[in-house]
Short mmCIF file of C-alpha atoms in Angstrom, two decimals:
data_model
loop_
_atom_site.label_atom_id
_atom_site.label_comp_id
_atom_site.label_asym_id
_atom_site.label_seq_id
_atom_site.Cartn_x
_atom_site.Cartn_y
_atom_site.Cartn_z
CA UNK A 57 121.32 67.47 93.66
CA UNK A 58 118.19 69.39 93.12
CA UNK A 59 117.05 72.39 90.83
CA UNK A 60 116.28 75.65 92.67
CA UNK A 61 112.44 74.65 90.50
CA UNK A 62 112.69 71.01 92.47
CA UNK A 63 113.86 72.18 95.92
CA UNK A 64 111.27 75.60 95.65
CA UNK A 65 108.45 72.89 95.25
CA UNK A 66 109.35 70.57 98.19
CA UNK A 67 109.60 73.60 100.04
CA UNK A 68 105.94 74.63 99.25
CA UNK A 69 104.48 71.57 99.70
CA UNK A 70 104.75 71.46 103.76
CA UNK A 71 102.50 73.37 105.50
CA UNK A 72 102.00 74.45 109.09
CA UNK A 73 98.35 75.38 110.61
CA UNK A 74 97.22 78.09 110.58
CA UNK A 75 96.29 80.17 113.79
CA UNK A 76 94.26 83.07 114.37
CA UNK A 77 95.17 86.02 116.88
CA UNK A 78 93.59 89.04 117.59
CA UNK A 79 95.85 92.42 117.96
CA UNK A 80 95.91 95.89 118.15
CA UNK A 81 95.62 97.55 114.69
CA UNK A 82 98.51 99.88 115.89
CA UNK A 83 100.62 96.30 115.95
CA UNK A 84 98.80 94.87 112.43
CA UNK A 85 101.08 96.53 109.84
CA UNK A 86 102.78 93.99 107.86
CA UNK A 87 100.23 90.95 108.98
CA UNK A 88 97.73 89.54 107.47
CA UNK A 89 93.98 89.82 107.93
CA UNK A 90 91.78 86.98 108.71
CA UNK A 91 88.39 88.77 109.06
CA UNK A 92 86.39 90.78 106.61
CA UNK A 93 86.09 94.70 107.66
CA UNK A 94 82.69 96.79 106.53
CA UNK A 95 81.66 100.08 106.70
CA UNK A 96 79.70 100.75 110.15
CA UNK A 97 78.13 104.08 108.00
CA UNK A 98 78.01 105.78 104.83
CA UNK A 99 81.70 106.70 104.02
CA UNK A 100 82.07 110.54 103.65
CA UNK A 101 79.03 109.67 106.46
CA UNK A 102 78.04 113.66 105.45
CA UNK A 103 78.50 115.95 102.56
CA UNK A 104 82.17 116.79 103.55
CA UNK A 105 83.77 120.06 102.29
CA UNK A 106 87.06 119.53 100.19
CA UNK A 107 87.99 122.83 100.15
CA UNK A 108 88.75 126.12 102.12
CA UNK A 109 86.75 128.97 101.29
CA UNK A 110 82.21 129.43 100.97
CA UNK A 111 79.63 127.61 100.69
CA UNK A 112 76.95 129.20 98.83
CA UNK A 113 73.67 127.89 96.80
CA UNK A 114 74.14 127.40 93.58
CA UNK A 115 70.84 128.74 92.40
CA UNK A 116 72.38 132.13 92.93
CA UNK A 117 75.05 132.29 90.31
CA UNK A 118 72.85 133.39 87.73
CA UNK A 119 71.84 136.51 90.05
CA UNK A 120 74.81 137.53 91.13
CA UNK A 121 78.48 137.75 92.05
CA UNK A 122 79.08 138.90 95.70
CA UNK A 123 78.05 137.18 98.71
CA UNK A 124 77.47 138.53 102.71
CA UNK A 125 79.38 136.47 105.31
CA UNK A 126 76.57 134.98 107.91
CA UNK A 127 79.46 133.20 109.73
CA UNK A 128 82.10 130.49 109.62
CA UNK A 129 81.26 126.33 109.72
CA UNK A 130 84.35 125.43 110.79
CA UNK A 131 85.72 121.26 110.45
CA UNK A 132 84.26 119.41 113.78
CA UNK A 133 81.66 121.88 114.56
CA UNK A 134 77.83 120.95 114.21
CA UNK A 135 75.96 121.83 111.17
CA UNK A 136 74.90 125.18 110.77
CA UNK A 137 72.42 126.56 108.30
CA UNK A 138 72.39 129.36 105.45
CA UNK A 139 69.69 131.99 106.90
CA UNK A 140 69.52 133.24 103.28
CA UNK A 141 70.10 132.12 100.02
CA UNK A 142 71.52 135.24 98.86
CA UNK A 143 74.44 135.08 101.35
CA UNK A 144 76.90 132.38 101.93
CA UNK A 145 78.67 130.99 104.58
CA UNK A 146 82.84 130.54 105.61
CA UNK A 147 83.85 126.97 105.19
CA UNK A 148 87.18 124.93 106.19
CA UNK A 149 88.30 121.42 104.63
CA UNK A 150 86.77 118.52 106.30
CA UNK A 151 83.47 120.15 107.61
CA UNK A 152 79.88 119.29 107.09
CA UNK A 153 78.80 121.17 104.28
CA UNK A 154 76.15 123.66 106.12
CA UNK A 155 72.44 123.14 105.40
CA UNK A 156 70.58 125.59 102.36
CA UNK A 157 74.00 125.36 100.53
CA UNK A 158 75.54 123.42 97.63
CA UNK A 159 78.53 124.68 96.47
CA UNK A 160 82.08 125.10 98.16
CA UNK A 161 84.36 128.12 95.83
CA UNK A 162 87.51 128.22 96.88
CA UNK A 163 89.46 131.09 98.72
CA UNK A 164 91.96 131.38 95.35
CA UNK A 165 88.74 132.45 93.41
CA UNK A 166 87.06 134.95 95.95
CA UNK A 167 87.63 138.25 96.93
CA UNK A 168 86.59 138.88 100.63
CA UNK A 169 86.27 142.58 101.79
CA UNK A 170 84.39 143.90 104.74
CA UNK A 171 82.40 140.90 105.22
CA UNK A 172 81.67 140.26 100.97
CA UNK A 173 82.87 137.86 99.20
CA UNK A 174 83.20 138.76 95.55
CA UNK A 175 83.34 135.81 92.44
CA UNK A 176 86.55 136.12 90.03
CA UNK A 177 83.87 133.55 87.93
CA UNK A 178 80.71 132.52 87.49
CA UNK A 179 81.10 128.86 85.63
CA UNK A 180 80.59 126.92 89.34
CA UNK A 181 78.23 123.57 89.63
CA UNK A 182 76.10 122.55 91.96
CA UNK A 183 77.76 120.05 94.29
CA UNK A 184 81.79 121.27 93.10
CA UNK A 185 84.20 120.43 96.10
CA UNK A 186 81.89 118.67 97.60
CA UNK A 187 82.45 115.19 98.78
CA UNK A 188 78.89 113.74 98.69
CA UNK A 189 77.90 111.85 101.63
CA UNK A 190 77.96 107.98 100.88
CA UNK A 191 80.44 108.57 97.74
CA UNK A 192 83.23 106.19 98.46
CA UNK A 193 80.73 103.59 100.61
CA UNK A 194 77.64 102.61 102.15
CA UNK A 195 76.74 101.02 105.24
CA UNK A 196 77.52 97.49 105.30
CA UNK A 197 79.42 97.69 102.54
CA UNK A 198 82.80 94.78 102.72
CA UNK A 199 86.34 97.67 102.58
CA UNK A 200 88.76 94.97 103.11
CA UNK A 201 89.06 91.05 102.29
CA UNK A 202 90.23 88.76 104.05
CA UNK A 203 93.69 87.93 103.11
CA UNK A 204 94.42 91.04 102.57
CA UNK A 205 98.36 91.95 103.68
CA UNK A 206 98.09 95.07 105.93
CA UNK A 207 99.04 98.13 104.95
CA UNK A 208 99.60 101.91 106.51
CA UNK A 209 96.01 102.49 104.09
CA UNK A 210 94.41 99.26 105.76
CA UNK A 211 95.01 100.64 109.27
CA UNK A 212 93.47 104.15 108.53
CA UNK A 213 90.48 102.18 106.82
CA UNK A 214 89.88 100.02 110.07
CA UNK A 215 90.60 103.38 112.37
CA UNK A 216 87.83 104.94 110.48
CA UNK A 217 85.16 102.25 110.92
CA UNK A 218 85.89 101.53 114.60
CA UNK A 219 88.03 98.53 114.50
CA UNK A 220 90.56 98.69 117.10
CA UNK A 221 92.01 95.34 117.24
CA UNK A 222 91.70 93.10 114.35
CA UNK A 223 91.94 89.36 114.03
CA UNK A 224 95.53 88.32 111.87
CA UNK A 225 97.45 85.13 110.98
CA UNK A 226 99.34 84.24 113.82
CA UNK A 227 103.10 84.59 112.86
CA UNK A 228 105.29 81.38 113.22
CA UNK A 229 107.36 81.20 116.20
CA UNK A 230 111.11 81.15 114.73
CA UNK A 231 114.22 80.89 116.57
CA UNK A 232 117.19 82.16 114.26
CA UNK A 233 120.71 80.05 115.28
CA UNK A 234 124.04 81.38 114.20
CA UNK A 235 126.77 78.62 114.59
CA UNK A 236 130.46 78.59 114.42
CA UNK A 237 133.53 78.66 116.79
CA UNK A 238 134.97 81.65 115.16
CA UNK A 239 131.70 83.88 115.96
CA UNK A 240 131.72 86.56 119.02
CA UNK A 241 129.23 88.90 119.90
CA UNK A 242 128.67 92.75 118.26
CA UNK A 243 129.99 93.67 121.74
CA UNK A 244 133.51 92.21 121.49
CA UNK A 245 136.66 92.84 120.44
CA UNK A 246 137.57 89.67 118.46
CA UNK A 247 140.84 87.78 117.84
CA UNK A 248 142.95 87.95 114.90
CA UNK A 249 141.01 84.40 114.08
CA UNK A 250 137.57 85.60 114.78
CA UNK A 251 134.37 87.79 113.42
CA UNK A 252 131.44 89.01 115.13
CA UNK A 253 127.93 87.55 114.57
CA UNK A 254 126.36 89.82 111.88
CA UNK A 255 123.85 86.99 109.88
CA UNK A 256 121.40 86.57 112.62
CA UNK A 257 120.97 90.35 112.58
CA UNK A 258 120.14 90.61 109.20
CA UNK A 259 117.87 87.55 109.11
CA UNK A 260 116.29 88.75 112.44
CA UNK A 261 116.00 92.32 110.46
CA UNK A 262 114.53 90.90 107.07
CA UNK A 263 111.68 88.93 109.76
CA UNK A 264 110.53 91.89 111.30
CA UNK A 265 110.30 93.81 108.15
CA UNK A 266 107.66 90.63 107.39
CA UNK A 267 105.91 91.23 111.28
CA UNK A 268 107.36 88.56 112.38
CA UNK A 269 109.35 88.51 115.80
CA UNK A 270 112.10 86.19 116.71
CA UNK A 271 115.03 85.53 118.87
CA UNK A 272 118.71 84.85 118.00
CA UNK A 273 121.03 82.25 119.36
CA UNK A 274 124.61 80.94 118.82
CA UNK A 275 125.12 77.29 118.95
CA UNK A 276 128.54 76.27 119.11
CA UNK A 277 129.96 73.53 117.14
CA UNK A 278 129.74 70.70 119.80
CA UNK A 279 127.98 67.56 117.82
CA UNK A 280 126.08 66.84 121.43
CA UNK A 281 125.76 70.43 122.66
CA UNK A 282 124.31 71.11 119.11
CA UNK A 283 121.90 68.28 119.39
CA UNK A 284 120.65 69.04 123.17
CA UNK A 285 119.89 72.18 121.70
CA UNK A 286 118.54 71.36 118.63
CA UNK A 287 115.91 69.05 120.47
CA UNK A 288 115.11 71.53 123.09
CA UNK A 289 114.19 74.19 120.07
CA UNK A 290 111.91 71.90 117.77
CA UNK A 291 109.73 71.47 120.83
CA UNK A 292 109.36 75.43 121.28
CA UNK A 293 109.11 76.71 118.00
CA UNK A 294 107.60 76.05 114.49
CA UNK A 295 110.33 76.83 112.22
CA UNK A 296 114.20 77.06 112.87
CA UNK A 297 116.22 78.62 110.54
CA UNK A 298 120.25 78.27 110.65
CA UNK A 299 123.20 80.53 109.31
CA UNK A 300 125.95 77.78 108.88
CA UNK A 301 126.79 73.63 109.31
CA UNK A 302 125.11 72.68 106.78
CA UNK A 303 127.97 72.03 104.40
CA UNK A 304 130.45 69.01 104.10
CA UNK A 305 133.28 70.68 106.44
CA UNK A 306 134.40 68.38 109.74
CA UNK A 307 132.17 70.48 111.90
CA UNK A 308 129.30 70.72 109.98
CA UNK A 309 127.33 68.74 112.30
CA UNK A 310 123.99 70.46 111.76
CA UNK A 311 122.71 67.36 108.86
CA UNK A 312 123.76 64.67 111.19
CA UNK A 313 121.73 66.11 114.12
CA UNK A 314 118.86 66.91 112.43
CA UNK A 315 119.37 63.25 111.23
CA UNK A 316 119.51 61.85 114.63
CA UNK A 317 116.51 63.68 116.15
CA UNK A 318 114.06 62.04 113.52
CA UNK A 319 113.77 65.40 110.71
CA UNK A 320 113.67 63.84 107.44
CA UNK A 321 115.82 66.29 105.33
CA UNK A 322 113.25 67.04 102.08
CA UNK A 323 115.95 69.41 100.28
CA UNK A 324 119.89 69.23 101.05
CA UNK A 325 121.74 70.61 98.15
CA UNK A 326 120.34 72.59 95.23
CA UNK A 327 122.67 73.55 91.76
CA UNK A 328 122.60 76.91 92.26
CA UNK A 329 125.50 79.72 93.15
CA UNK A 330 125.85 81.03 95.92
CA UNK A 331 123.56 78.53 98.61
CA UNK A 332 124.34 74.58 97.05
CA UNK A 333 124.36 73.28 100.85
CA UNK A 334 120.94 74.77 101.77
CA UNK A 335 118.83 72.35 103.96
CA UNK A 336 115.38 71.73 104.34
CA UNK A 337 113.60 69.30 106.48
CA UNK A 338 110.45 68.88 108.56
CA UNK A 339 109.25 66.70 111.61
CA UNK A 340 105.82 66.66 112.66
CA UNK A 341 104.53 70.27 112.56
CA UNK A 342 107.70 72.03 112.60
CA UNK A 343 110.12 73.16 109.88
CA UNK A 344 114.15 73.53 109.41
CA UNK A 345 115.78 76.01 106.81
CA UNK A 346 119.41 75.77 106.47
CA UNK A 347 121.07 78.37 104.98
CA UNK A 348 124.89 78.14 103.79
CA UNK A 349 127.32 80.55 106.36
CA UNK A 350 128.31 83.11 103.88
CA UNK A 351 126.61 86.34 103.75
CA UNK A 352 125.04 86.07 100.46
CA UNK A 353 123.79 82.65 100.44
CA UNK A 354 122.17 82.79 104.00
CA UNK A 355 119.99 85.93 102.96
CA UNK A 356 119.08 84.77 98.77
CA UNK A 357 118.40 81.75 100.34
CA UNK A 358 115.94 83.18 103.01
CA UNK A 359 114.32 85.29 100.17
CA UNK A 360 114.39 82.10 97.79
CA UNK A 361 113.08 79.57 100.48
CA UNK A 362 111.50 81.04 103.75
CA UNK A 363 109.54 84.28 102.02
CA UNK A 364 107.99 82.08 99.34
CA UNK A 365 107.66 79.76 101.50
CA UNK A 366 105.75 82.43 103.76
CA UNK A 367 103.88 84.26 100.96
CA UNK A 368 102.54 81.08 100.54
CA UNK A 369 101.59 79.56 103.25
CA UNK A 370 99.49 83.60 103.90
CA UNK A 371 98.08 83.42 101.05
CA UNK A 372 99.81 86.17 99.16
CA UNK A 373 100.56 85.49 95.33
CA UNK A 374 103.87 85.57 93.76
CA UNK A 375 104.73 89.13 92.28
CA UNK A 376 106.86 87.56 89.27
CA UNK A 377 108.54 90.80 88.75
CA UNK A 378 111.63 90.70 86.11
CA UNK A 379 114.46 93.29 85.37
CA UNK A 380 116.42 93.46 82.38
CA UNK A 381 120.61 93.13 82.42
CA UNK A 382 122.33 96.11 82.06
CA UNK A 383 125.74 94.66 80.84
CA UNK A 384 126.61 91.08 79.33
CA UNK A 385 127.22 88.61 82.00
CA UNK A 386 129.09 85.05 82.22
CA UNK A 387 128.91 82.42 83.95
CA UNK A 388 129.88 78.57 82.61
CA UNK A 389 128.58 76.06 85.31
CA UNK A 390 125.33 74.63 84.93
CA UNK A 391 123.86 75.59 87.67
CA UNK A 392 121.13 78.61 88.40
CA UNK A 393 123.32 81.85 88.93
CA UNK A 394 121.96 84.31 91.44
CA UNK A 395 123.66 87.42 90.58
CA UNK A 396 123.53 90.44 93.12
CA UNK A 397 122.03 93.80 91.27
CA UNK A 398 121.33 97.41 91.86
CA UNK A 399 118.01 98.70 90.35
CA UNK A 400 117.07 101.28 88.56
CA UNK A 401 113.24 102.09 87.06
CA UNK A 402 114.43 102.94 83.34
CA UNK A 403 111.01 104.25 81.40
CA UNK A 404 108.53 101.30 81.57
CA UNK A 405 111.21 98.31 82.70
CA UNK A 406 113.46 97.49 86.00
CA UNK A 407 117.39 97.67 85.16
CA UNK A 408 119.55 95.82 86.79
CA UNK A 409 123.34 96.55 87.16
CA UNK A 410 125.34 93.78 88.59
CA UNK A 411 127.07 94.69 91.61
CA UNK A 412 131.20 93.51 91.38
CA UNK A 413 131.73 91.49 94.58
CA UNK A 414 134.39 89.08 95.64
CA UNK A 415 131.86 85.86 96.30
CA UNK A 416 129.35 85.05 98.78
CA UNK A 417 131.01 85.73 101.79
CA UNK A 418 131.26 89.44 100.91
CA UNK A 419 129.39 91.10 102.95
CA UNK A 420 130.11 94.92 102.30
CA UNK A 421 129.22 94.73 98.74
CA UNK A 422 125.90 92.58 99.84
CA UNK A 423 124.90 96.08 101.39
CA UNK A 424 124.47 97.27 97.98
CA UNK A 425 122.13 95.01 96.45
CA UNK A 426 118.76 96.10 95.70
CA UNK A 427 117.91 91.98 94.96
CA UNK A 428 119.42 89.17 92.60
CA UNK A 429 118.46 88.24 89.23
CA UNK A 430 118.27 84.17 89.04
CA UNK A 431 120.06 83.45 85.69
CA UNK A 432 119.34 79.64 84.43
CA UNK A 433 121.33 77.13 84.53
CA UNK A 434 120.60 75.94 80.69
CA UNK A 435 123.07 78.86 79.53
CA UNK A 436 126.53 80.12 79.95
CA UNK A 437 125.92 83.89 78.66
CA UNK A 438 123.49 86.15 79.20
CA UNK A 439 123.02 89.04 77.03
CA UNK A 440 122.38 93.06 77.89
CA UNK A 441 119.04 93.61 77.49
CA UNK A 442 117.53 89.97 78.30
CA UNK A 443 114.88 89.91 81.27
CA UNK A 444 115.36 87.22 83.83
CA UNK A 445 113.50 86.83 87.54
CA UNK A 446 114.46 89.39 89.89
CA UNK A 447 113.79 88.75 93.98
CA UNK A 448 114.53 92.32 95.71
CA UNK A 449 116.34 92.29 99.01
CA UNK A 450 115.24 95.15 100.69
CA UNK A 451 111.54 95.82 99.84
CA UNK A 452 109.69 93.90 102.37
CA UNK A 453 106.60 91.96 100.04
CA UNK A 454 108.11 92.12 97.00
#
């Protein structure tokens, strides 16, 4: 049997090419970029006001302390010009800064009365809440790398420079396969000896939260059926992952099959609680994760195996992020202990409060969970206060 360390590094090891697709930036969130972006001009590309209220020249300040309204440059409207130094002119967030002025004072400081605009100060600079044309960058200049995992701040960047659809990592085609006699659909009313399908959902849910698509099915537990369909999916998708069979029980046919149809199994047991049966195996250029039927295991093992596996092969490094135990926790068998936690941000640390659950197959308390904390398997206690790995469950990249 392997270490989680020995089965994480098989894992990594086997790579699938990488393709290139181009889509819309409204569909890029999540993905991750394979071209460089620039700046196609200056970025503000003109002296942009940052503030409500008048533009003025700041030569005047010294003169005097009330200003006569020429007019308004309002956000969107073409650049006007001060007629007269000694006057000013009405300015809104976001415009050009009008020509013959250099200075925005906002509304909060001014008095305006019957066209005047009287100073509450006089201590104002030349170029204050202005946002200088050029500032942030200049034409040409590279905004985002390539690599770079999209974000809601990457897609305004690539709005504002004209980039409408942008060129991404192609996303694995995945099938996810539930299997299992006692499984029904969310739909029906099941029998006193059944439960509906509910892993697929969340593995299907924890994909897209990645921006990655993929389709669920339910393979019953049929040793030929399994492998007809088995065969039929490694020739339309890259990677397969499975929720169940992949234990020791009479109708765990799922090793066998894979077995049969040429995948050599790289990973098939690991000494870890919850997820020892978890499979992995590879033919050619696709890819099998097995995850263990109960709750638990079947989503720390997707976070364990298939993200890092993902992060990976994208490109995107390893966060290492580590919480601290809240309470004293025990646990005798040598193997590496993933224990379910809530978090909290405590100062400048992560706490983690083990959630009380009945085992891996309970799902209600898995709602809870924040992430795990992987305790090793070289000790049998584990003190409040010690830090140990901590993989979060709900936070998409981290």
């Amino acid at each position: 049997m392997k270490s989680v360390a020995e089965a994480l590094q098989l894992v990594l090891e086997n790579e699938l090419p990488r393709q290139i697709e181009s889509v819309p930036i409204e569909d890029s969130l999540h993905r991750i970029l394979a071209q460089e972006v620039f700046a196609d001009r200056d970025a503000p590309p003109f002296h942009r006001v940052s503030m409500d209220g008048i533009a003025i020249h700041s030569s005047q300040l010294d003169k005097k302390g009330t200003f006569r309204i020429e007019g308004i440059q309002a956000a969107g409207d073409a650049q006007k010009t001060l007629a007269s130094r000694e006057n000013c002119l009405e300015v809104m967030t976001g415009a050009i800064l009008p020509s013959n002025t250099n200075c925005v004072i906002p509304y909060e400081q001014i008095d305006i009365k019957n066209g005047t605009a009287s100073l509450a100060k006089f201590d104002y600079k030349e170029n204050q809440n202005v946002h200088l044309k050029g500032t942030d960058a200049k034409t040409g200049d590279l905004l985002i790398q390539k690599g770079t995992l999209i974000q809601p701040g990457s897609i305004a960047v690539m709005a504002t420079v004209g980039v409408s659809k942008v060129n991404v990592i192609k996303a694995p085609k995945i099938t996810i396969c539930a299997t299992g006699n006692e499984l029904v659909d969310i739909s029906d009313k099941p029998l006193a000896h059944q439960i509906r399908k509910s892993n697929v959902y969340m593995l299907q849910a924890a994909l897209k939260s990645l921006g990655i698509p993929a389709q669920i099915l339910h393979l019953e537990d049929d040793k030929q059926l399994l492998k007809t369909s088995v065969e039929k999916l490694m020739e339309e998708n890259d990677i397969l992952l499975f929720s169940g069979a992949v234990s020791k029980g009479k109708y765990d046919f799922l090793p066998e099959v894979l077995e049969s149809l040429g995948i050599k199994k790289l990973v098939h047991g690991v000494a870890q609680k919850p997820g020892k049966p978890f499979l992995f195996g590879k033919k050619d250029k696709q890819l099998i994760f097995g995850f263990p039927g109960n709750p638990a295991s079947t989503l720390i093992c997707f976070h364990l195996y298939f993200k890092a596996w993902l992060m990976a092969h994208w490109g995107i490094p390893n966060s290492g992020i580590f919480a601290t135990l809240a309470e004293e926790v025990s646990f005798k068998r040598p193997v590496t202990y993933h224990i379910l936690v809530k978090v909290m941000a405590e100062k400048d640390k992560l706490v983690a409060v083990p959630v009380v659950n009945s085992g891996s197959g309970d799902l209600v308390h898995l709602a809870e969970a924040d992430g795990f904390l992987s305790l090793p398997a070289q000790s049998a206690s584990f003190k409040k206060g010690t830090n140990y790995p901590l993989t979060f469950l709900n936070q998409a990249w981290f």
